[in-house]
Amino acid sequence: MPTRFIDQSLLSELLCAAEQSPRQRKNFNFHTTDDASCHRLLNALQPNTYVQPHCHLSADKAETMVVLSGRMGVLIFNAEGGVIAQKVIAAGGDCLGIDIAPGVFHSLVALAPTVFFEAKAGPYIPVASHERAPWAPAEGEAGAVEYLAWMRSRFEV
């Protein structure tokens, strides 16, 4: 892939594509293949997207996220589904990003149209069923809309 600048035009394109996507999200990969050893990507999230709480169990699957535009809430859960930490991460805000260790249950809530940069080890491995939170509905399941509303309510003042 040629050199690519991360500019406002690219962020706007991604947010537009996310808005048109049924899942209300879109990513832009800088790595060229799913088996690349380092994954670097932009993720665009619209406020109606639901990210089921999950974890990555492989010891090399820590992930780092830095918000470039917008704002999102991050929820960290214990194994039973209790919220043990939460934080708003916003471009230009007090907190700009997060580094999540392997094995930590987490979810994201777009509080506004948001784009963040993410880095993690490759290769790409989809989240396995045993890495998805058993106490939260899966995307598209009954209760997912209500669960997203509950997660969002954690950040309303």
PDB file of C-alpha atoms in Angstrom:
ATOM      1  CA  MET A   1       0.000   0.000   0.000  1.00  0.00           C
ATOM      2  CA  PRO A   2       1.376   3.434  -0.810  1.00  0.00           C
ATOM      3  CA  THR A   3       1.979   6.074   1.827  1.00  0.00           C
ATOM      4  CA  ARG A   4      -1.349   7.288   3.158  1.00  0.00           C
ATOM      5  CA  PHE A   5      -2.038  10.425   5.161  1.00  0.00           C
ATOM      6  CA  ILE A   6      -4.663  10.192   7.875  1.00  0.00           C
ATOM      7  CA  ASP A   7      -6.558  13.397   7.190  1.00  0.00           C
ATOM      8  CA  GLN A   8     -10.040  14.789   7.808  1.00  0.00           C
ATOM      9  CA  SER A   9     -11.116  13.691   4.339  1.00  0.00           C
ATOM     10  CA  LEU A  10     -10.325  10.049   5.114  1.00  0.00           C
ATOM     11  CA  LEU A  11     -12.109  10.279   8.478  1.00  0.00           C
ATOM     12  CA  SER A  12     -15.194  11.792   6.809  1.00  0.00           C
ATOM     13  CA  GLU A  13     -15.207   9.079   4.130  1.00  0.00           C
ATOM     14  CA  LEU A  14     -15.084   6.382   6.800  1.00  0.00           C
ATOM     15  CA  LEU A  15     -17.868   7.925   8.873  1.00  0.00           C
ATOM     16  CA  CYS A  16     -20.013   8.189   5.744  1.00  0.00           C
ATOM     17  CA  ALA A  17     -19.337   4.537   4.887  1.00  0.00           C
ATOM     18  CA  ALA A  18     -20.154   3.521   8.482  1.00  0.00           C
ATOM     19  CA  GLU A  19     -23.429   5.417   8.301  1.00  0.00           C
ATOM     20  CA  GLN A  20     -24.361   3.467   5.144  1.00  0.00           C
ATOM     21  CA  SER A  21     -23.333   0.101   6.618  1.00  0.00           C
ATOM     22  CA  PRO A  22     -26.002  -2.120   8.208  1.00  0.00           C
ATOM     23  CA  ARG A  23     -23.669  -2.602  11.212  1.00  0.00           C
ATOM     24  CA  GLN A  24     -23.074   1.169  11.484  1.00  0.00           C
ATOM     25  CA  ARG A  25     -19.291   0.720  11.406  1.00  0.00           C
ATOM     26  CA  LYS A  26     -16.455   0.592   8.902  1.00  0.00           C
ATOM     27  CA  ASN A  27     -12.756  -0.070   9.137  1.00  0.00           C
ATOM     28  CA  PHE A  28      -9.834   0.969   6.946  1.00  0.00           C
ATOM     29  CA  ASN A  29      -6.815  -1.313   7.139  1.00  0.00           C
ATOM     30  CA  PHE A  30      -3.270  -0.094   6.674  1.00  0.00           C
ATOM     31  CA  HIS A  31      -1.964  -3.676   6.823  1.00  0.00           C
ATOM     32  CA  THR A  32      -2.324  -5.400   3.458  1.00  0.00           C
ATOM     33  CA  THR A  33      -3.283  -8.935   4.500  1.00  0.00           C
ATOM     34  CA  ASP A  34      -5.134 -10.572   7.379  1.00  0.00           C
ATOM     35  CA  ASP A  35      -2.030 -12.594   8.215  1.00  0.00           C
ATOM     36  CA  ALA A  36       0.177  -9.495   8.680  1.00  0.00           C
ATOM     37  CA  SER A  37       2.058  -9.626  11.985  1.00  0.00           C
ATOM     38  CA  CYS A  38       0.967  -6.100  12.958  1.00  0.00           C
ATOM     39  CA  HIS A  39      -2.542  -4.813  12.334  1.00  0.00           C
ATOM     40  CA  ARG A  40      -2.980  -1.049  12.026  1.00  0.00           C
ATOM     41  CA  LEU A  41      -6.396   0.259  11.157  1.00  0.00           C
ATOM     42  CA  LEU A  42      -8.972   2.982  11.506  1.00  0.00           C
ATOM     43  CA  ASN A  43     -12.390   2.064  12.896  1.00  0.00           C
ATOM     44  CA  ALA A  44     -15.388   4.300  12.290  1.00  0.00           C
ATOM     45  CA  LEU A  45     -18.391   3.822  14.586  1.00  0.00           C
ATOM     46  CA  GLN A  46     -21.810   5.416  14.416  1.00  0.00           C
ATOM     47  CA  PRO A  47     -23.834   5.782  17.638  1.00  0.00           C
ATOM     48  CA  ASN A  48     -26.260   2.945  16.792  1.00  0.00           C
ATOM     49  CA  THR A  49     -23.593   0.270  16.409  1.00  0.00           C
ATOM     50  CA  TYR A  50     -23.539  -2.480  19.021  1.00  0.00           C
ATOM     51  CA  VAL A  51     -20.226  -4.023  20.006  1.00  0.00           C
ATOM     52  CA  GLN A  52     -20.927  -7.101  22.111  1.00  0.00           C
ATOM     53  CA  PRO A  53     -18.655  -7.213  25.159  1.00  0.00           C
ATOM     54  CA  HIS A  54     -15.789  -9.565  24.403  1.00  0.00           C
ATOM     55  CA  CYS A  55     -12.174 -10.348  25.204  1.00  0.00           C
ATOM     56  CA  HIS A  56      -9.182 -11.643  23.265  1.00  0.00           C
ATOM     57  CA  LEU A  57      -7.674 -14.633  25.036  1.00  0.00           C
ATOM     58  CA  SER A  58      -4.441 -15.028  23.062  1.00  0.00           C
ATOM     59  CA  ALA A  59      -1.515 -13.675  25.078  1.00  0.00           C
ATOM     60  CA  ASP A  60      -0.386 -11.554  22.108  1.00  0.00           C
ATOM     61  CA  LYS A  61      -3.764  -9.897  21.459  1.00  0.00           C
ATOM     62  CA  ALA A  62      -3.492  -6.693  23.468  1.00  0.00           C
ATOM     63  CA  GLU A  63      -5.060  -3.809  21.576  1.00  0.00           C
ATOM     64  CA  THR A  64      -4.431  -0.094  21.631  1.00  0.00           C
ATOM     65  CA  MET A  65      -7.028   2.461  20.521  1.00  0.00           C
ATOM     66  CA  VAL A  66      -6.618   6.227  20.101  1.00  0.00           C
ATOM     67  CA  VAL A  67      -9.629   8.390  19.191  1.00  0.00           C
ATOM     68  CA  LEU A  68      -8.979  10.710  16.239  1.00  0.00           C
ATOM     69  CA  SER A  69     -12.450  12.234  15.952  1.00  0.00           C
ATOM     70  CA  GLY A  70     -15.623  12.051  17.995  1.00  0.00           C
ATOM     71  CA  ARG A  71     -16.028  10.410  21.371  1.00  0.00           C
ATOM     72  CA  MET A  72     -16.760   6.965  22.682  1.00  0.00           C
ATOM     73  CA  GLY A  73     -17.320   5.289  25.989  1.00  0.00           C
ATOM     74  CA  VAL A  74     -15.250   2.259  26.937  1.00  0.00           C
ATOM     75  CA  LEU A  75     -16.597  -0.276  29.421  1.00  0.00           C
ATOM     76  CA  ILE A  76     -14.393  -2.832  31.159  1.00  0.00           C
ATOM     77  CA  PHE A  77     -16.217  -5.816  32.683  1.00  0.00           C
ATOM     78  CA  ASN A  78     -15.367  -8.596  35.108  1.00  0.00           C
ATOM     79  CA  ALA A  79     -16.046 -12.197  34.058  1.00  0.00           C
ATOM     80  CA  GLU A  80     -19.589 -12.025  35.480  1.00  0.00           C
ATOM     81  CA  GLY A  81     -20.551  -8.897  33.535  1.00  0.00           C
ATOM     82  CA  GLY A  82     -20.113  -6.301  36.265  1.00  0.00           C
ATOM     83  CA  VAL A  83     -18.652  -2.995  35.108  1.00  0.00           C
ATOM     84  CA  ILE A  84     -15.274  -2.520  36.806  1.00  0.00           C
ATOM     85  CA  ALA A  85     -14.136   0.557  34.844  1.00  0.00           C
ATOM     86  CA  GLN A  86     -15.530   3.013  32.354  1.00  0.00           C
ATOM     87  CA  LYS A  87     -14.137   6.059  30.645  1.00  0.00           C
ATOM     88  CA  VAL A  88     -15.030   8.507  27.903  1.00  0.00           C
ATOM     89  CA  ILE A  89     -12.313   8.684  25.283  1.00  0.00           C
ATOM     90  CA  ALA A  90     -12.485  11.721  22.999  1.00  0.00           C
ATOM     91  CA  ALA A  91     -10.427  13.448  20.369  1.00  0.00           C
ATOM     92  CA  GLY A  92      -8.905  16.490  22.057  1.00  0.00           C
ATOM     93  CA  GLY A  93     -10.243  15.362  25.425  1.00  0.00           C
ATOM     94  CA  ASP A  94      -8.548  14.528  28.691  1.00  0.00           C
ATOM     95  CA  CYS A  95      -8.361  10.832  27.769  1.00  0.00           C
ATOM     96  CA  LEU A  96      -7.478  10.061  24.135  1.00  0.00           C
ATOM     97  CA  GLY A  97      -7.097   6.299  24.134  1.00  0.00           C
ATOM     98  CA  ILE A  98      -6.771   2.984  25.890  1.00  0.00           C
ATOM     99  CA  ASP A  99      -4.526  -0.058  25.896  1.00  0.00           C
ATOM    100  CA  ILE A 100      -6.470  -3.243  26.698  1.00  0.00           C
ATOM    101  CA  ALA A 101      -4.646  -6.321  27.938  1.00  0.00           C
ATOM    102  CA  PRO A 102      -5.516  -9.789  26.639  1.00  0.00           C
ATOM    103  CA  GLY A 103      -8.314 -11.544  28.522  1.00  0.00           C
ATOM    104  CA  VAL A 104     -10.094  -8.326  29.561  1.00  0.00           C
ATOM    105  CA  PHE A 105     -13.797  -8.126  28.709  1.00  0.00           C
ATOM    106  CA  HIS A 106     -14.578  -4.782  27.072  1.00  0.00           C
ATOM    107  CA  SER A 107     -17.011  -2.966  24.823  1.00  0.00           C
ATOM    108  CA  LEU A 108     -17.231   0.370  23.044  1.00  0.00           C
ATOM    109  CA  VAL A 109     -20.146   2.793  22.787  1.00  0.00           C
ATOM    110  CA  ALA A 110     -20.030   5.527  20.150  1.00  0.00           C
ATOM    111  CA  LEU A 111     -21.334   8.634  21.922  1.00  0.00           C
ATOM    112  CA  ALA A 112     -20.978  10.564  18.652  1.00  0.00           C
ATOM    113  CA  PRO A 113     -19.768   9.533  15.205  1.00  0.00           C
ATOM    114  CA  THR A 114     -16.240   8.375  16.064  1.00  0.00           C
ATOM    115  CA  VAL A 115     -13.067   7.260  14.324  1.00  0.00           C
ATOM    116  CA  PHE A 116     -10.232   5.652  16.245  1.00  0.00           C
ATOM    117  CA  PHE A 117      -6.850   4.241  15.306  1.00  0.00           C
ATOM    118  CA  GLU A 118      -6.262   0.682  16.475  1.00  0.00           C
ATOM    119  CA  ALA A 119      -3.090  -1.381  16.643  1.00  0.00           C
ATOM    120  CA  LYS A 120      -2.808  -5.036  17.609  1.00  0.00           C
ATOM    121  CA  ALA A 121      -0.869  -8.138  16.726  1.00  0.00           C
ATOM    122  CA  GLY A 122      -1.861 -10.140  13.685  1.00  0.00           C
ATOM    123  CA  PRO A 123      -2.879 -12.376  12.181  1.00  0.00           C
ATOM    124  CA  TYR A 124      -6.575 -11.571  12.119  1.00  0.00           C
ATOM    125  CA  ILE A 125      -8.572 -14.078  14.122  1.00  0.00           C
ATOM    126  CA  PRO A 126     -12.317 -13.429  14.484  1.00  0.00           C
ATOM    127  CA  VAL A 127     -13.597 -13.249  18.048  1.00  0.00           C
ATOM    128  CA  ALA A 128     -14.443 -16.836  18.992  1.00  0.00           C
ATOM    129  CA  SER A 129     -17.687 -17.793  20.712  1.00  0.00           C
ATOM    130  CA  HIS A 130     -15.846 -18.462  24.007  1.00  0.00           C
ATOM    131  CA  GLU A 131     -14.404 -14.901  23.851  1.00  0.00           C
ATOM    132  CA  ARG A 132     -17.865 -13.320  23.619  1.00  0.00           C
ATOM    133  CA  ALA A 133     -19.479 -12.309  26.895  1.00  0.00           C
ATOM    134  CA  PRO A 134     -22.052 -14.983  27.778  1.00  0.00           C
ATOM    135  CA  TRP A 135     -24.001 -12.432  29.839  1.00  0.00           C
ATOM    136  CA  ALA A 136     -24.564 -10.001  26.934  1.00  0.00           C
ATOM    137  CA  PRO A 137     -26.670 -10.572  23.825  1.00  0.00           C
ATOM    138  CA  ALA A 138     -24.872 -11.144  20.539  1.00  0.00           C
ATOM    139  CA  GLU A 139     -25.188  -8.629  17.741  1.00  0.00           C
ATOM    140  CA  GLY A 140     -28.633  -8.970  16.149  1.00  0.00           C
ATOM    141  CA  GLU A 141     -30.069 -11.055  19.007  1.00  0.00           C
ATOM    142  CA  ALA A 142     -33.124 -10.081  21.016  1.00  0.00           C
ATOM    143  CA  GLY A 143     -32.065  -7.688  23.749  1.00  0.00           C
ATOM    144  CA  ALA A 144     -29.050  -6.223  21.904  1.00  0.00           C
ATOM    145  CA  VAL A 145     -30.762  -2.848  21.347  1.00  0.00           C
ATOM    146  CA  GLU A 146     -31.715  -2.659  25.034  1.00  0.00           C
ATOM    147  CA  TYR A 147     -28.221  -3.695  26.124  1.00  0.00           C
ATOM    148  CA  LEU A 148     -26.692  -0.971  23.930  1.00  0.00           C
ATOM    149  CA  ALA A 149     -29.095   1.555  25.507  1.00  0.00           C
ATOM    150  CA  TRP A 150     -27.987   0.376  28.972  1.00  0.00           C
ATOM    151  CA  MET A 151     -24.294   0.717  28.041  1.00  0.00           C
ATOM    152  CA  ARG A 152     -24.937   4.207  26.602  1.00  0.00           C
ATOM    153  CA  SER A 153     -26.824   5.228  29.773  1.00  0.00           C
ATOM    154  CA  ARG A 154     -23.605   4.646  31.759  1.00  0.00           C
ATOM    155  CA  PHE A 155     -22.182   7.758  30.058  1.00  0.00           C
ATOM    156  CA  GLU A 156     -25.193  10.084  30.186  1.00  0.00           C
ATOM    157  CA  VAL A 157     -25.052  12.903  32.701  1.00  0.00           C
TER     158      VAL A 157
END
